[in-house]
Structure formats: structure tokens, C-alpha cells
Amino acid sequence: MTTPKTSLTGIKPTATPHLGNYLGAIRPALRLAEQYRTIYFIADYHALTTLRDPQALQGYIYDVAATWLACGLDPERTIFFRQSQVIEVFELAWILACLFGTGHLLRGHSYKDAIAKGQKDPNAGITFYPILMAADILLYDTHVVPVGKDQKQHLEVARDLAGRFNHHFGPTLVVPEPLIGEAPLVPGTDGTKMSKSKGNTIPLFAPPKQLRKLIMSIKTGSEGLDDPKDPDRSTVWQLCRQLAPEAAGPMAEKLRRGVGYGWGHAKQDFFEALDAELGPMRERFEALRGDEAQLDETLAAGAAKARPIAQATMARVREAVGIRRPPCPPKETLRLKKSGGGG
Ligand code: TRP
């Protein structure tokens, strides 16, 4: 019997998940639970590099937790927790930072993107971001990390750091592999890639009314009701194909034929198919999201499973770098000594 390899990923809670996140990240990561030991966490400390609104952050954390659970994450099977509940990650991040060049960080994505966006002096958290992410990964003996293309460079940092550590201190850390899924191009309402920064997203669990409104706002060609239309070049059909595939075949046929089937009809068909598809998940989401205490409990139970893995790694890491330390003496002993000596 071979132990399954570990797949790990982090989800930054800085937005409410949308259809693009579902197709590009959530669904593929959940499928990996069939083959791997899966460890998925909410990267709440990473969110602080950009978010300074405690209420919003807290809300996004619950949104993300409820979303992944509603989409089928089984917390009995996948270790699901909050990054902040396993504090060993900071200890490892520091040790790794001492192995990495500052120049590398200043040439990294997270720093350069902030500069490109006009920030004059990006905060040190933005600069340090890839190191904390490497610690997230290396702390749990991760073999594969499912991420989008935009995270590839961060994965390289994690691999590089594992290699450096093992080179200097002997084989200690697992060198992870990126698992870059062929991310489907999920178009947003304006036809370009769905992304929060472009304001063209469709929230995964929008209430039906809002969902319909957003679908009706999707950009289309200007063909008339009876003109033949090309499904391949239409955003509505692209989305339908990925999210409600059973409805896509008939829709393509009707669009090509044209006759009495306009874009408004296609949008209505898509809305109905999508609503049927997402409805049961949305109900689960709402029930989960409405019980924050229960979400806290689920995530804390996940942290209790994650922490021993982290602690075992840290024991190896400390030993390797020469921070071998006896356990702290019990408080009682300290007090006795102090009062005995000082008089
Ligand atoms: N940087 C990732 C993102 O923005 C989130 C993340 C944090 C992560 N830690 C991680 C992803 C560890 C994979 C592994 O999407």
C-alpha cells in the first residue's frame, strides 16, 4: 500500500468567489481529493497585504469557507483550515527568508505588480509574500500544488527554497511540483477573462434575480433575431458549455440556425440551465454561510489535523538548522528559581 501524495493549495480571502474561480480553481482542486491527500487552507494572513477592512476580511473568510464546502469539499477527507491557526508557518517563513536574496523578492511578481499599479513603496508584506507562501507549502510535505498560471513564479520560489534548504542543511523538505491546470478561459460579462479587477464577474452564488440580471448583461453580437449566429464566438455559449454542458448542444444548434432565436433567448436558456445547476449548491452555501460558529468549528477541527504535520516538519527543520532546544521548563520551576535566587 502506498501513501497518497499530498496536494495543497491556499485560497486568499479577498473576494467572494465567482464562476471563474469555480471552474478554474475550486472544481479542479476538489477533484484532486480522489487521488491525493488534500490540504486546503484559507490564506487569511496573505489577505492582509492588501486588505485593511476587518469586517470585510472576516466576511470573505466565511464566504470562501462556505463556498468550498458547498461545492463539495468534504472536511473529513480534506484537511481544511485557516492559515492563521497554524502559527508554525511564521517560524518556517523566517528561516526560509534567511536563505533568500532580497533582490529576488524585488524582482518577483507580487512586488513588481504593486509597483506597476502605481504603488510607490509596496508594504513589506507584499515583498515577503512569496516567502510566506513557500512556508505554507513546505510546512506540510506537499508534493503538488494546484494553482493558476499567475502563481507559477511563487511555486518556483518554494521549489528553490526547498532546494536551498536541503542543500545547506541536508535533505529535510519535500520539493513541491506545480500542477498548473489547463485553466479554461472563462469569459466575464464583457467577453474578456472573468476577473475581479475588471468588474466583469458573475458571483457563484448570486441570488437568482441578480444572476439573471448579470447574464442578461453579457455582451453579444449585433445579429438580429433570425440571423445565424456563431456559438463559438459568443460569451453566452462559452459560459454555457463550461457550466451547463447539457444545455450547450441544443443552444449551439438554435444559434446556428438563427430563425426566431435571438441572443435574449440564448441568455434566458443559459440562465435557466445555470440556475438549475447551481441551485442546490447555492442552498447549501446559504445554510453554511448562515452559521459562522459552525464554520469556525469546522475550520478549527481542520487546523487540529494540520498542526501536528506542521509541528513534525518544524522539529526536523529546527534540528537541521541548529536551533535544537530543550522543551521549556514548566512555569512553576521558573518561579521557584527566581524567588530563591533574588531573595
Ligand atoms: N498566492 C495564492 C493566490 O493568490 C494564495 C496562496 C497562499 C497559496 N499560499 C498558498 C496558493 C500556498 C498555493 C499554495 O492565489
XYZ file of C-alpha atoms and ligand atoms in Angstrom:
358
model
C 0.000 0.000 0.000
C 1.492 3.350 -0.953
C 0.547 6.506 0.896
C -1.056 9.016 -1.426
C 0.848 12.144 -2.292
C -0.193 15.461 -0.834
C -1.900 18.173 -2.830
C -2.066 21.551 -1.113
C -3.408 24.902 -2.076
C -4.199 28.226 -0.417
C -7.156 30.464 -1.147
C -6.758 34.158 -0.499
C -9.950 35.550 1.043
C -10.098 38.900 -0.683
C -13.281 38.479 -2.714
C -16.472 36.495 -2.925
C -15.874 33.549 -5.290
C -17.196 33.885 -8.849
C -17.865 31.491 -11.718
C -14.290 31.817 -12.976
C -12.928 30.749 -9.575
C -15.288 27.810 -9.557
C -14.250 26.485 -12.966
C -10.592 27.426 -12.755
C -9.741 26.637 -9.147
C -12.443 25.150 -6.945
C -13.733 22.334 -9.127
C -10.312 21.089 -10.288
C -8.885 21.232 -6.741
C -11.843 19.288 -5.362
C -11.402 16.594 -7.986
C -7.855 16.030 -6.767
C -9.262 14.749 -3.465
C -9.901 11.458 -5.257
C -6.193 10.831 -5.874
C -4.324 12.820 -3.268
C -4.252 13.568 0.396
C -5.601 17.096 0.142
C -4.744 20.021 2.393
C -6.574 23.236 1.517
C -6.469 26.374 3.587
C -7.720 29.924 3.652
C -4.700 32.213 3.354
C -6.031 34.866 5.713
C -2.655 36.355 6.588
C -1.843 36.743 2.893
C -5.006 38.796 2.523
C -3.621 41.419 4.902
C -1.096 42.516 2.291
C -3.944 44.299 0.515
C -6.966 44.316 2.818
C -7.366 46.674 5.754
C -11.024 46.214 6.490
C -11.519 43.763 9.346
C -15.207 43.247 8.698
C -14.700 42.635 5.010
C -11.867 40.192 5.700
C -13.900 38.270 8.235
C -16.780 38.120 5.766
C -14.611 36.877 2.901
C -13.130 34.167 5.114
C -16.596 32.786 5.805
C -17.614 33.251 2.157
C -14.660 31.208 0.989
C -15.152 28.528 3.630
C -18.868 28.161 2.910
C -18.261 28.199 -0.844
C -15.728 25.389 -0.875
C -17.840 23.286 1.476
C -20.969 23.925 -0.604
C -19.083 22.925 -3.753
C -18.334 19.544 -2.243
C -15.222 19.824 -0.097
C -15.531 17.039 2.455
C -13.806 18.179 5.662
C -13.479 14.569 6.788
C -11.372 13.871 3.752
C -9.647 17.164 3.049
C -7.784 18.992 5.793
C -9.465 22.411 5.557
C -8.403 25.228 7.850
C -7.262 28.800 8.277
C -3.605 29.585 7.674
C -3.610 31.758 10.819
C -4.462 28.803 13.016
C -1.162 27.062 12.401
C 1.335 29.639 13.599
C 4.358 27.473 12.819
C 4.101 28.891 9.318
C 5.726 32.117 10.506
C 8.622 30.315 12.088
C 9.329 28.496 8.855
C 8.860 31.677 6.840
C 11.582 33.372 8.847
C 14.013 30.519 8.437
C 13.347 30.453 4.695
C 13.717 34.233 4.425
C 17.252 33.879 5.727
C 18.058 31.713 2.704
C 16.653 34.006 0.035
C 18.032 37.054 -1.705
C 16.271 40.359 -1.234
C 16.905 41.169 -4.885
C 14.908 38.106 -5.914
C 11.945 39.364 -3.937
C 12.186 42.780 -5.535
C 12.103 41.155 -8.962
C 9.124 38.975 -8.016
C 5.554 39.293 -9.276
C 3.895 40.449 -6.123
C 6.323 43.335 -5.654
C 6.533 44.287 -9.326
C 2.762 44.160 -9.824
C 2.286 46.542 -6.910
C 4.811 48.922 -8.471
C 3.108 48.565 -11.854
C -0.183 49.509 -10.196
C 1.402 52.765 -9.111
C 2.343 51.993 -5.525
C 5.493 53.902 -4.686
C 6.510 51.890 -1.687
C 4.758 48.489 -1.543
C 4.490 47.214 2.013
C 6.988 44.634 3.204
C 4.210 42.038 3.358
C 3.788 42.299 -0.407
C 7.505 41.850 -0.864
C 7.636 38.972 1.601
C 4.521 37.314 0.138
C 6.351 34.575 -1.812
C 8.297 33.501 1.280
C 5.170 33.085 3.392
C 3.633 31.162 0.524
C 6.704 28.905 0.305
C 6.373 28.267 4.051
C 2.683 27.379 3.535
C 3.703 24.768 1.041
C 6.851 23.347 2.609
C 5.353 23.065 6.078
C 3.074 20.207 5.016
C 5.386 17.984 2.947
C 3.480 18.991 -0.147
C 4.051 17.126 -3.403
C 1.807 19.053 -5.755
C 0.254 22.494 -5.680
C -2.711 23.134 -7.959
C -2.542 26.801 -8.897
C -3.224 29.118 -11.780
C -0.534 30.294 -14.174
C -0.239 33.551 -12.240
C 1.181 31.639 -9.274
C 3.851 29.759 -11.191
C 6.626 32.105 -10.149
C 5.671 31.743 -6.494
C 5.877 27.999 -6.893
C 9.355 28.411 -8.295
C 10.318 30.296 -5.136
C 9.006 27.438 -2.992
C 10.922 24.873 -5.043
C 14.039 26.983 -4.966
C 13.817 27.414 -1.198
C 13.278 23.701 -0.564
C 16.322 23.011 -2.721
C 18.434 25.607 -0.925
C 17.394 24.350 2.470
C 18.182 20.742 1.617
C 21.484 21.775 0.070
C 22.638 23.682 3.143
C 21.172 21.568 5.901
C 20.662 18.098 4.428
C 17.505 16.523 2.997
C 14.648 17.852 5.118
C 11.952 19.390 2.940
C 9.877 17.905 0.130
C 10.389 19.761 -3.161
C 6.892 20.513 -4.493
C 5.713 20.395 -8.099
C 3.298 22.894 -9.571
C 0.124 21.458 -11.004
C -0.933 24.103 -13.442
C -4.308 23.033 -14.772
C -5.096 23.962 -18.355
C -7.173 26.757 -16.946
C -10.283 27.128 -19.060
C -10.739 30.614 -20.367
C -13.811 31.726 -18.508
C -15.131 34.918 -20.071
C -16.805 37.567 -17.965
C -19.854 39.612 -18.878
C -17.775 41.807 -21.216
C -16.287 38.808 -23.044
C -12.759 39.158 -21.637
C -11.340 36.880 -18.931
C -13.524 36.942 -15.819
C -11.619 38.747 -13.111
C -12.489 40.766 -10.051
C -10.240 43.637 -11.082
C -12.196 44.077 -14.313
C -15.591 44.185 -12.653
C -16.966 41.622 -15.126
C -17.572 38.743 -12.726
C -20.663 36.699 -12.038
C -20.717 35.636 -8.369
C -21.025 31.883 -7.984
C -23.911 32.100 -5.547
C -25.691 35.233 -6.664
C -29.409 35.035 -5.870
C -31.426 34.048 -8.980
C -32.645 37.569 -9.669
C -29.142 39.033 -9.655
C -27.822 36.056 -11.601
C -30.399 36.607 -14.324
C -29.641 40.317 -14.460
C -25.921 39.664 -14.862
C -26.490 37.055 -17.537
C -28.735 39.459 -19.414
C -25.879 42.000 -19.317
C -23.449 39.682 -21.134
C -22.129 41.291 -24.295
C -23.295 39.694 -27.556
C -23.005 40.276 -31.285
C -25.492 42.535 -33.030
C -27.112 39.834 -35.204
C -30.869 40.103 -35.471
C -33.416 37.594 -34.230
C -33.385 35.494 -37.413
C -29.706 35.756 -38.330
C -27.483 32.702 -37.953
C -25.068 33.170 -35.051
C -21.699 31.614 -34.265
C -21.782 29.959 -30.828
C -18.005 29.560 -30.683
C -17.541 33.278 -30.731
C -20.190 34.040 -28.174
C -19.642 34.562 -24.472
C -23.056 33.182 -23.536
C -22.395 29.889 -25.263
C -18.814 29.633 -23.956
C -20.097 30.001 -20.427
C -22.963 27.608 -21.024
C -20.624 24.964 -22.421
C -18.484 25.085 -19.299
C -21.161 25.444 -16.667
C -24.264 23.733 -18.017
C -22.965 21.439 -20.777
C -26.274 19.625 -21.374
C -27.866 22.865 -22.477
C -24.948 23.808 -24.727
C -25.619 21.366 -27.596
C -29.210 22.436 -28.230
C -28.250 26.096 -27.796
C -25.478 25.849 -30.400
C -27.907 24.347 -32.885
C -30.532 27.009 -32.336
C -27.968 29.804 -32.598
C -26.541 28.467 -35.863
C -29.989 28.099 -37.351
C -30.919 31.587 -36.154
C -34.596 31.779 -37.099
C -36.589 33.024 -34.138
C -33.738 32.517 -31.683
C -32.043 35.727 -30.604
C -29.352 36.422 -28.027
C -32.024 37.175 -25.444
C -33.375 33.633 -25.879
C -29.904 32.161 -25.531
C -29.344 34.137 -22.335
C -32.646 33.019 -20.871
C -31.830 29.371 -21.709
C -28.423 29.755 -20.140
C -29.853 31.357 -17.027
C -32.337 28.525 -16.556
C -29.735 25.818 -17.080
C -27.217 27.508 -14.797
C -29.758 28.172 -12.093
C -30.758 24.507 -12.134
C -27.098 23.534 -11.914
C -26.128 25.926 -9.115
C -29.414 25.946 -7.201
C -28.709 23.009 -4.875
C -25.177 24.252 -4.188
C -26.477 27.748 -3.511
C -28.901 26.372 -0.953
C -26.099 24.543 0.795
C -23.987 27.688 0.659
C -26.668 29.769 2.286
C -27.178 27.270 5.086
C -23.435 27.053 5.738
C -22.846 30.783 5.467
C -25.623 31.454 7.939
C -23.856 29.573 10.721
C -20.488 31.204 11.323
C -19.935 29.369 14.613
C -20.234 26.073 12.781
C -17.804 27.253 10.092
C -15.336 28.255 12.812
C -15.683 24.823 14.314
C -15.115 23.047 11.004
C -12.008 25.129 10.284
C -10.662 24.668 13.809
C -11.094 20.907 13.501
C -9.085 21.114 10.272
C -6.363 23.123 11.984
C -6.136 20.477 14.695
C -5.287 17.950 11.977
C -2.892 20.255 10.138
C -0.899 21.354 13.157
C 0.781 18.016 14.015
C 2.033 17.783 10.430
C 3.448 21.300 10.730
C 4.999 20.560 14.099
C 6.712 17.448 12.811
C 8.199 19.440 9.923
C 9.352 22.175 12.284
C 11.033 19.671 14.563
C 13.080 18.452 11.590
C 13.757 21.976 10.375
C 14.911 23.298 13.756
C 17.147 20.321 14.288
C 18.626 20.792 10.812
C 19.454 24.478 11.253
C 20.867 24.063 14.747
C 18.059 25.541 16.802
C 17.848 22.459 18.950
C 16.180 23.371 22.148
C 15.023 21.531 25.194
C 11.343 21.945 25.913
C 10.589 24.981 28.069
C 10.647 24.118 31.767
C 7.252 24.289 33.448
C 6.302 27.744 34.734
C 6.400 26.560 38.342
C 10.126 25.797 38.174
C 10.886 29.237 36.779
C 9.058 30.984 39.575
C 10.784 28.927 42.254
C 14.222 29.659 40.901
C 13.565 33.346 40.655
C 12.297 33.785 44.171
C 15.024 31.503 45.563
C 17.852 33.452 43.924
C 16.640 37.031 44.263
C 15.611 36.800 47.906
N -0.952 33.255 -3.562
C -2.113 32.443 -3.749
C -3.140 33.245 -4.572
O -3.123 34.454 -4.554
C -2.730 32.033 -2.443
C -1.809 31.172 -1.636
C -1.252 31.481 -0.434
C -1.366 29.864 -1.985
N -0.494 30.430 -0.003
C -0.521 29.439 -0.903
C -1.567 29.025 -3.087
C 0.091 28.192 -0.937
C -0.957 27.798 -3.105
C -0.118 27.374 -2.047
O -3.966 32.644 -5.195
